[in-house]
Structures are given as structure tokens and as C-alpha cells.
Amino acid sequence: MATPENKLAFDGGWAYDPAPESTDHISLKKRYGLFIGGEFVAPENSRYFDTINPANEQKLARVAEASEADVDRAVKAARAAYSGVWSRMPAKERGKYIYRIARIMQERAREFAAIESLDGGKPIRESRDIDVPLAAAHFFYYAGWADKLDYAFPGQRAKPLGVAGQIIPWNFPLLMAAWKIAPALATGNTVVLKPAETTPLTALKLAEVIADAGLPPGVVNIVTGAGKTGAAIVNHPGVDKIAFTGSTNVGRIIQRALAGTRKKYTLELGGKAANVVFADAAIDQAVEGIVNGIFFNQGHVCCAGSRLLVQESVADEVVAKLKERMETLIVGDPLDKNTDIGAINSSMQLEKIQSYLKIGKEEGGEMHQSACRLPKKGYWCRPTIFTGVAQSNRVVQEEIFGPVLAIQTFRSFDEALAKANNTPYGLSGGVWTDKGAKIFKMTQGLRAGVVWANTFNKFDPTSPFGGYKESGVGREGGLHGLDAYVKLGAR
Amino acid sequence: MAAANRLSVAKTYKIYIDGKFPRTESGRYFPLKNKQDAVIANVCRGSRKDFRNAVVAARKAQAGWARASAYLRGQILYRIAEMLEGRIEQFVAELQLQGRTERQARKEVEIAVDRLIYYAGWADKYQQVFSSVNPVSSAHFNFSVLEPTGVVSIIAPDDSGLIGLVSYIAPAIVGGNTCVALASESLPLSAVSFAEVLHASDVPAGVVNILTGFRDELTEQFASHMDVNAIAWPGDGRKMARSVQTLAAENIKRVIARPKIDWMSDEGESPYLIRDTQEVKTTWHPIGS
């Protein structure tokens, strides 16, 4: 059986040595309060919960659980900061504060990366090279918009909404915080943000950065907690806008909860993206893209390429190469710089993924996993593919949010497009071909908000992101991401 | 020369689905009366089934309409305006029949014609205003364009017979969407006559479907249908607003509420109303390194 070790044994018993990122430079408090009105305060009912490292199940810190009263305090702080300071401040000055956040984050990038991997389980290679730099870049990008909004909305005057309530997921904790906070601040809103209960630490470290940057108290408030805390934000009458990233089911609940109110909302929800590989694609490159599409961040990616549609004439070759490549993926310690696939974020998510593996087999799919060894402690899932699945199978239709790929074949372009579009989702898609015209034909036909051609899972602050159909409402990032945080009126 | 005592021929007001004018499948009607309590017309009381049929037609027509060139869509909207212009007297008379003064009616029809011209002109321009090339930090040509959301259900404002309806339909279809619209319940006749204008304007079958009927009965259907991508409506009434968005959430339908807009004024026309029923698609295209 091939293993990561012998696959790479080009001329003998060569193996990877451990290459762990050091954590002696990071500082974590034993206990974190809520960041309200510019300082950390205790929750009114003194309740705290543990946040653990999913790679070894050890406690990292205690974190406050915000109650309705705490959320109310945060919203009031945000409202006071909005009316008193932030909405009156010259836009240029607002922008400079946001630039400060970006710069401090760059200075402390390695610390943020290490904490992100500790708290969430993602490989340090990703948190170091993707999450943290992109988060800083996002602040840098939107900082510059603050005094240029007249150019973003031709013929209109853009005004802030007020207090934005923001709820983010656990798959890209710091990056999602940046996606939410940066455009809200640039457009003159103040913020109450809730990070996910399994990954609160980098948001709390971001609170430190925001304090260090000297932002007026209450402009950004960070409250930790689970679903009840989120519901308190959604239902608070003092909130003018809800920005949510998470599952389609919760998005639906939020859209309903906001019914009959004047609150604006943007929803970034689930996905089941097809990665379409044509016979004329550069096959090795496509295999790398498939791997990146589904195994990036353990597959905890709403825009993951969780379906592979491969043209029949190259299907055997692609699947064989994919299986070979899967054997070389290193699953293990998120802090090890050689790790490709880290820990599953939580035991709950691991159970969900495992239930889908069972469903996939019961539905008649053929499951294949790499043969890698898994650590004894922590939450792990081997890279997994299903072949022989039908369009109606649940592993083809439903978002698994793990390293699990459903593989189907197609003959014609039209068949590929029809299958690609045949889910309720429409967040992203991918196409692999050597022909430019075919790229455009496919990218035009895909009913999805982000389409990658001969690449996958690329992100940039200038590039709008968001879904069609049940994958959400609104865009984040780029010029179009400003729209979520303004009301337009005649000049 | 017609005889002075010639008996006039009344029009049967029917609904418009898939380029045809059927009666409602339900066989129901409601009488529209004038101020003197005389019946002006028996209007189709459209049903859920009519709506579902209309959505099927709209879905079938959508991809083709979205593929039509912007130039062609612009010309077709212009053609609708031309056809309406030629029937101004008919529409004025019909609005008068429903209680408007001649002056009000004429103004409303003229603005409706001009509104269609306004949106005809946007057909090949809104994309240029709202799309972007995004300077990403990698070897990709990255751009964002607008694409139609898909099938839009429309609840036309109740307080106007023509201008409200036209102001909802035009920005939706100029952007490549297809739609199913519910006419004003109290002023339904102009909507049916407008369907006849559409029918004579090279608008492909199914692109616009118009029903008449009861708002209380049909609004929730317009909000809940799983193959409708967006609902555009006046957002009037808190209770109904809650119900519409609650039902729309089932398939994360876009809810576009447009309260308190004076459709007779310039605020009733804007490229931002086109953008309401558009999706932003971002493409990462390789450029080599």
C-alpha cells in the first residue's frame, strides 16, 4: 500500500521530519471577556466556555458566552459610536484607522497564523500564506474606499446604514472577520461581530489590534457565544443590517427572522460546486486543482469543489492520478509546515462528515480513502472520494463541508453544464480546459457567483464573492462588496 | 359609416401566459365596477395554478431571452414603447373608465411610454456601468459582470393601472429576466391591454406573463414558488411583508420591496432598479505567467 512515506521514497527510505511552527511567540490569555465599547468586559452572567485545539482536544482558553443583555450592551456601544463619532468623522480619517488595522495585522501576522491553526485545525501553511495575509489585504483594500464612495455608485450618494450585526463561521475565522468588518467600517457603519463558538480566538486577538489601532470605543464590538448569541444579534431592534456567513439552513432562519423588519441583510451560504474537467485539459494541473478544490482547509469551504465532473474519455486517467496524489497528502499536525490536511474543526463536524460517508456508501457509491495514518487524539478525516454516484444522491446534492469529493462523468459539454447546475446551490464552479472559448462558454453557463478557470479556491480583496440561488444574497469583496453596507439616495 | 345606435363590442379581459391569452383555468372571475356601480368588465380571478403555469412559461423562456443580445433587448423594449404610443387613446379611455380623469390618464400613459424608452436605452449600458475588472494579485484576468437573477415574480402597485406595472416589468426584462406579474387588483384593465401591446412587440412568449386576481390570495404564491428567483413588490403592509419574506426564505429568494416610490416621477426610473434583479458573477480567467 502506498503511503506518504514510500510514495516519496524516490531512492530509499526518505521521510518527512517534523517541522512544527513554534508557538512560543504567541500570547493567549487564560480567559477572554467580551470586547464592548473598546475594552474587554466580563459577561453579565459570568458564563464562559472552552475553546479547544481540535488536533489534540486540549483547552486553549476560556471564552465568554454573551447573553442577550451583553448583546444589548454591545449594540448600544455600537450605536453610540456610530452617532457620536464614526458617522461624523471625515471619511479620510476613517480610512486611516482601517489602514492602521491592516498594518498592525501584517506586523503580527505569524502570531495570528499560529493561533488560527491552533484554534481551528487548519494547516499552518494555509493560515500563514492565505488566511492572514488575505485578511490584512482586505482591510488595506477597503481602507482606501472610505473617502471614494462617490465613485462607487454612479449618480447616487451612499450613506451608512448604522449598526451592522455580523455573524461568521469557523472555517476562515480571521478572514471572515476581515470580510465583514472592513467594508462595514469603510462605509461608515459600526459593528457587532460574533465569531463562531469553536474558533473565537483570532477575532479576540483582532479586538486587541483594533484597540491598539486607537479606533474610537464601540466602533467594533466582538461578542462570543453560540447560536443563542447570534439570534440575539439578529433579533435586536437596534441593529440595521445583518451580515451572515454560514449554512443555508441557518441563512433561511435568519431571512425569516428578519421578515417584516427594515433590516438589510446579506447571506453567504452553502455550496456544492462542480469542478468540470474536459478531456483537453492539462490533466496533471487539473488533478492539482481538484485536490486544492476539495482538500483545501479540510474541505471546510463553502465554495469547495466538492463535485468533480470529468469527461468520460479521461475519467479513468484522472481518477487514477487523483488516487495517487491523495496518497501523498500529509494529514496531521496543523502546526507542521509540511501538513496538507489538518484537523476537522470539531467533533460535531466530524460526526456530520462521517454520517455522509455512511450515506454515500448506502446510496451505492464506491468510497475510496487514502491510506494515511491518523493521529490518535483529535478529529481527523482521510481524504475521501466517491465514484459511481448519481445526480440525485445526497453526497452529490448536499453540502458535506469536509474532505469528501463526489465524482461523476459526462460526455458532452451540455451534459456537463446541466449536471453542474443541477443543485439548489450556486456559489462557485470550476472549469479545466485548454481552450479559451470553452472556458468562457462554461463560465457563462454556470449559475454561480464565482467561477475559476484552470484554477480553484483563489481569493482576492478586489474580487467579489457570493452566490446565486440558495447559496446566498449579496456580494462580499471588491467594489460590489460595498453595496451591502450602504443605502443609496439621490445626490 | 356606423349607425349612431350601433351596439358596441365589449372586450373580454383575459390573462397572458406564454404568449397566449387564456381565461383563468379556475373559471373564476370578479366584476369590476365603475363609480355608478355598473359592471365594466368581468375580470379573470387568476388562480395558483395559473401562476404555476406562468412560472413554467417564464422559466422556459428565460435562458433564451438572457442570451438575446443587449441591442435586441433594447430594440424590443423600444418596440413596446412604439406600440403603446400608437394606442395612447385606448389606454387613456380605459383608465378613464376605471375612474381617472382624462388629464391624469394621459399623463400616466405618456410617462409609461417614455419609461419604456428610458429602459430601452439602458439595455446595452447598465452592464458597462455596473461591471468591473478586478486587479487581483495573481496571474488572472478577473472580472465581474451582471447576469439576470432568472424568473422574477412581480406584484404591481395597486394604486396605478399602468405606470406601476410598466415600471416593474421594464427593468426586470431589460436585464434578461423573465417575469410573472400580478396586475393591480383595483385597476386591472390596463394590465391586460398592456399584455396585448407586449404581444404585438416581438417580446418572446413567456418573457412577460400577466395575471389578474386577488392580491391577498396570490401574493403568498408569488413569494413561495420554488422556481422563482426573486420577488419584486411594493412591500406594503407589515403583516404581508413578514409573510412574503418568510415564504421567500424557503429558496433564499431575493426580496425586493419598493415602498413609497412615486412612479409618476423621475424617482421611478433608475439603473439601480435594473440591478435589483441581477446577480454578480466573477470569473477568474488564466492569463499565463
mmCIF file with all atom_site columns, N, CA and C in Angstrom, chain A residues 309-339:
data_model
loop_
_atom_site.group_PDB
_atom_site.id
_atom_site.type_symbol
_atom_site.label_atom_id
_atom_site.label_alt_id
_atom_site.label_comp_id
_atom_site.label_asym_id
_atom_site.label_entity_id
_atom_site.label_seq_id
_atom_site.pdbx_PDB_ins_code
_atom_site.Cartn_x
_atom_site.Cartn_y
_atom_site.Cartn_z
_atom_site.occupancy
_atom_site.B_iso_or_equiv
_atom_site.pdbx_formal_charge
_atom_site.auth_seq_id
_atom_site.auth_comp_id
_atom_site.auth_asym_id
_atom_site.auth_atom_id
_atom_site.pdbx_PDB_model_num
ATOM 1  N N  . LEU A 1 309 ? -16.753 16.751 -12.099 1.00 0.00 ? 309 LEU A N  1
ATOM 2  C CA . LEU A 1 309 ? -17.364 16.258 -13.332 1.00 0.00 ? 309 LEU A CA 1
ATOM 3  C C  . LEU A 1 309 ? -16.238 16.103 -14.332 1.00 0.00 ? 309 LEU A C  1
ATOM 4  N N  . VAL A 1 310 ? -15.968 14.868 -14.705 1.00 0.00 ? 310 VAL A N  1
ATOM 5  C CA . VAL A 1 310 ? -14.815 14.614 -15.571 1.00 0.00 ? 310 VAL A CA 1
ATOM 6  C C  . VAL A 1 310 ? -15.284 13.947 -16.855 1.00 0.00 ? 310 VAL A C  1
ATOM 7  N N  . GLN A 1 311 ? -14.718 14.417 -17.968 1.00 0.00 ? 311 GLN A N  1
ATOM 8  C CA . GLN A 1 311 ? -15.152 13.890 -19.262 1.00 0.00 ? 311 GLN A CA 1
ATOM 9  C C  . GLN A 1 311 ? -14.771 12.410 -19.363 1.00 0.00 ? 311 GLN A C  1
ATOM 10 N N  . GLU A 1 312 ? -15.702 11.633 -19.894 1.00 0.00 ? 312 GLU A N  1
ATOM 11 C CA . GLU A 1 312 ? -15.594 10.179 -19.836 1.00 0.00 ? 312 GLU A CA 1
ATOM 12 C C  . GLU A 1 312 ? -14.267 9.647  -20.384 1.00 0.00 ? 312 GLU A C  1
ATOM 13 N N  . SER A 1 313 ? -13.784 10.262 -21.469 1.00 0.00 ? 313 SER A N  1
ATOM 14 C CA . SER A 1 313 ? -12.588 9.713  -22.115 1.00 0.00 ? 313 SER A CA 1
ATOM 15 C C  . SER A 1 313 ? -11.336 9.827  -21.259 1.00 0.00 ? 313 SER A C  1
ATOM 16 N N  . VAL A 1 314 ? -11.334 10.719 -20.289 1.00 0.00 ? 314 VAL A N  1
ATOM 17 C CA . VAL A 1 314 ? -10.145 10.832 -19.432 1.00 0.00 ? 314 VAL A CA 1
ATOM 18 C C  . VAL A 1 314 ? -10.462 10.483 -17.973 1.00 0.00 ? 314 VAL A C  1
ATOM 19 N N  . ALA A 1 315 ? -11.660 9.988  -17.739 1.00 0.00 ? 315 ALA A N  1
ATOM 20 C CA . ALA A 1 315 ? -12.085 9.760  -16.353 1.00 0.00 ? 315 ALA A CA 1
ATOM 21 C C  . ALA A 1 315 ? -11.169 8.775  -15.634 1.00 0.00 ? 315 ALA A C  1
ATOM 22 N N  . ASP A 1 316 ? -10.859 7.652  -16.291 1.00 0.00 ? 316 ASP A N  1
ATOM 23 C CA . ASP A 1 316 ? -10.016 6.644  -15.622 1.00 0.00 ? 316 ASP A CA 1
ATOM 24 C C  . ASP A 1 316 ? -8.655  7.223  -15.267 1.00 0.00 ? 316 ASP A C  1
ATOM 25 N N  . GLU A 1 317 ? -8.092  7.959  -16.220 1.00 0.00 ? 317 GLU A N  1
ATOM 26 C CA . GLU A 1 317 ? -6.774  8.541  -16.001 1.00 0.00 ? 317 GLU A CA 1
ATOM 27 C C  . GLU A 1 317 ? -6.807  9.559  -14.846 1.00 0.00 ? 317 GLU A C  1
ATOM 28 N N  . VAL A 1 318 ? -7.813  10.422 -14.875 1.00 0.00 ? 318 VAL A N  1
ATOM 29 C CA . VAL A 1 318 ? -7.898  11.453 -13.838 1.00 0.00 ? 318 VAL A CA 1
ATOM 30 C C  . VAL A 1 318 ? -8.093  10.827 -12.460 1.00 0.00 ? 318 VAL A C  1
ATOM 31 N N  . VAL A 1 319 ? -8.989  9.849  -12.376 1.00 0.00 ? 319 VAL A N  1
ATOM 32 C CA . VAL A 1 319 ? -9.261  9.239  -11.074 1.00 0.00 ? 319 VAL A CA 1
ATOM 33 C C  . VAL A 1 319 ? -8.025  8.487  -10.578 1.00 0.00 ? 319 VAL A C  1
ATOM 34 N N  . ALA A 1 320 ? -7.317  7.806  -11.480 1.00 0.00 ? 320 ALA A N  1
ATOM 35 C CA . ALA A 1 320 ? -6.104  7.092  -11.070 1.00 0.00 ? 320 ALA A CA 1
ATOM 36 C C  . ALA A 1 320 ? -5.063  8.068  -10.550 1.00 0.00 ? 320 ALA A C  1
ATOM 37 N N  . LYS A 1 321 ? -4.873  9.146  -11.267 1.00 0.00 ? 321 LYS A N  1
ATOM 38 C CA . LYS A 1 321 ? -3.885  10.144 -10.831 1.00 0.00 ? 321 LYS A CA 1
ATOM 39 C C  . LYS A 1 321 ? -4.299  10.814 -9.526  1.00 0.00 ? 321 LYS A C  1
ATOM 40 N N  . LEU A 1 322 ? -5.593  11.024 -9.405  1.00 0.00 ? 322 LEU A N  1
ATOM 41 C CA . LEU A 1 322 ? -6.100  11.640 -8.181  1.00 0.00 ? 322 LEU A CA 1
ATOM 42 C C  . LEU A 1 322 ? -5.836  10.724 -6.983  1.00 0.00 ? 322 LEU A C  1
ATOM 43 N N  . LYS A 1 323 ? -6.089  9.448  -7.165  1.00 0.00 ? 323 LYS A N  1
ATOM 44 C CA . LYS A 1 323 ? -5.855  8.498  -6.066  1.00 0.00 ? 323 LYS A CA 1
ATOM 45 C C  . LYS A 1 323 ? -4.376  8.477  -5.695  1.00 0.00 ? 323 LYS A C  1
ATOM 46 N N  . GLU A 1 324 ? -3.520  8.505  -6.697  1.00 0.00 ? 324 GLU A N  1
ATOM 47 C CA . GLU A 1 324 ? -2.075  8.541  -6.436  1.00 0.00 ? 324 GLU A CA 1
ATOM 48 C C  . GLU A 1 324 ? -1.705  9.792  -5.652  1.00 0.00 ? 324 GLU A C  1
ATOM 49 N N  . ARG A 1 325 ? -2.243  10.900 -6.102  1.00 0.00 ? 325 ARG A N  1
ATOM 50 C CA . ARG A 1 325 ? -1.915  12.176 -5.458  1.00 0.00 ? 325 ARG A CA 1
ATOM 51 C C  . ARG A 1 325 ? -2.428  12.208 -4.024  1.00 0.00 ? 325 ARG A C  1
ATOM 52 N N  . MET A 1 326 ? -3.601  11.604 -3.817  1.00 0.00 ? 326 MET A N  1
ATOM 53 C CA . MET A 1 326 ? -4.159  11.578 -2.460  1.00 0.00 ? 326 MET A CA 1
ATOM 54 C C  . MET A 1 326 ? -3.233  10.869 -1.487  1.00 0.00 ? 326 MET A C  1
ATOM 55 N N  . GLU A 1 327 ? -2.505  9.857  -2.004  1.00 0.00 ? 327 GLU A N  1
ATOM 56 C CA . GLU A 1 327 ? -1.601  9.124  -1.114  1.00 0.00 ? 327 GLU A CA 1
ATOM 57 C C  . GLU A 1 327 ? -0.451  9.989  -0.616  1.00 0.00 ? 327 GLU A C  1
ATOM 58 N N  . THR A 1 328 ? -0.134  11.033 -1.353  1.00 0.00 ? 328 THR A N  1
ATOM 59 C CA . THR A 1 328 ? 0.985   11.883 -0.929  1.00 0.00 ? 328 THR A CA 1
ATOM 60 C C  . THR A 1 328 ? 0.543   13.004 0.000   1.00 0.00 ? 328 THR A C  1
ATOM 61 N N  . LEU A 1 329 ? -0.757  13.132 0.227   1.00 0.00 ? 329 LEU A N  1
ATOM 62 C CA . LEU A 1 329 ? -1.221  14.218 1.100   1.00 0.00 ? 329 LEU A CA 1
ATOM 63 C C  . LEU A 1 329 ? -0.937  13.873 2.560   1.00 0.00 ? 329 LEU A C  1
ATOM 64 N N  . ILE A 1 330 ? -0.332  14.814 3.245   1.00 0.00 ? 330 ILE A N  1
ATOM 65 C CA . ILE A 1 330 ? 0.022   14.574 4.642   1.00 0.00 ? 330 ILE A CA 1
ATOM 66 C C  . ILE A 1 330 ? -1.088  15.104 5.531   1.00 0.00 ? 330 ILE A C  1
ATOM 67 N N  . VAL A 1 331 ? -1.680  14.186 6.274   1.00 0.00 ? 331 VAL A N  1
ATOM 68 C CA . VAL A 1 331 ? -2.757  14.551 7.194   1.00 0.00 ? 331 VAL A CA 1
ATOM 69 C C  . VAL A 1 331 ? -2.175  14.532 8.601   1.00 0.00 ? 331 VAL A C  1
ATOM 70 N N  . GLY A 1 332 ? -2.287  15.615 9.320   1.00 0.00 ? 332 GLY A N  1
ATOM 71 C CA . GLY A 1 332 ? -1.744  15.591 10.678  1.00 0.00 ? 332 GLY A CA 1
ATOM 72 C C  . GLY A 1 332 ? -1.630  16.959 11.289  1.00 0.00 ? 332 GLY A C  1
ATOM 73 N N  . ASP A 1 333 ? -0.658  17.099 12.166  1.00 0.00 ? 333 ASP A N  1
ATOM 74 C CA . ASP A 1 333 ? -0.467  18.295 12.987  1.00 0.00 ? 333 ASP A CA 1
ATOM 75 C C  . ASP A 1 333 ? -0.629  19.581 12.175  1.00 0.00 ? 333 ASP A C  1
ATOM 76 N N  . PRO A 1 334 ? -1.641  20.367 12.475  1.00 0.00 ? 334 PRO A N  1
ATOM 77 C CA . PRO A 1 334 ? -1.852  21.615 11.715  1.00 0.00 ? 334 PRO A CA 1
ATOM 78 C C  . PRO A 1 334 ? -0.667  22.564 11.800  1.00 0.00 ? 334 PRO A C  1
ATOM 79 N N  . LEU A 1 335 ? 0.090   22.476 12.881  1.00 0.00 ? 335 LEU A N  1
ATOM 80 C CA . LEU A 1 335 ? 1.211   23.411 13.031  1.00 0.00 ? 335 LEU A CA 1
ATOM 81 C C  . LEU A 1 335 ? 2.450   22.967 12.276  1.00 0.00 ? 335 LEU A C  1
ATOM 82 N N  . ASP A 1 336 ? 2.422   21.750 11.721  1.00 0.00 ? 336 ASP A N  1
ATOM 83 C CA . ASP A 1 336 ? 3.578   21.281 10.955  1.00 0.00 ? 336 ASP A CA 1
ATOM 84 C C  . ASP A 1 336 ? 3.534   21.896 9.555   1.00 0.00 ? 336 ASP A C  1
ATOM 85 N N  . LYS A 1 337 ? 4.660   22.466 9.159   1.00 0.00 ? 337 LYS A N  1
ATOM 86 C CA . LYS A 1 337 ? 4.681   23.190 7.882   1.00 0.00 ? 337 LYS A CA 1
ATOM 87 C C  . LYS A 1 337 ? 4.520   22.270 6.678   1.00 0.00 ? 337 LYS A C  1
ATOM 88 N N  . ASN A 1 338 ? 4.707   20.977 6.879   1.00 0.00 ? 338 ASN A N  1
ATOM 89 C CA . ASN A 1 338 ? 4.520   20.041 5.769   1.00 0.00 ? 338 ASN A CA 1
ATOM 90 C C  . ASN A 1 338 ? 3.088   19.522 5.653   1.00 0.00 ? 338 ASN A C  1
ATOM 91 N N  . THR A 1 339 ? 2.282   19.850 6.619   1.00 0.00 ? 339 THR A N  1
ATOM 92 C CA . THR A 1 339 ? 0.931   19.279 6.628   1.00 0.00 ? 339 THR A CA 1
ATOM 93 C C  . THR A 1 339 ? 0.069   19.850 5.496   1.00 0.00 ? 339 THR A C  1
#
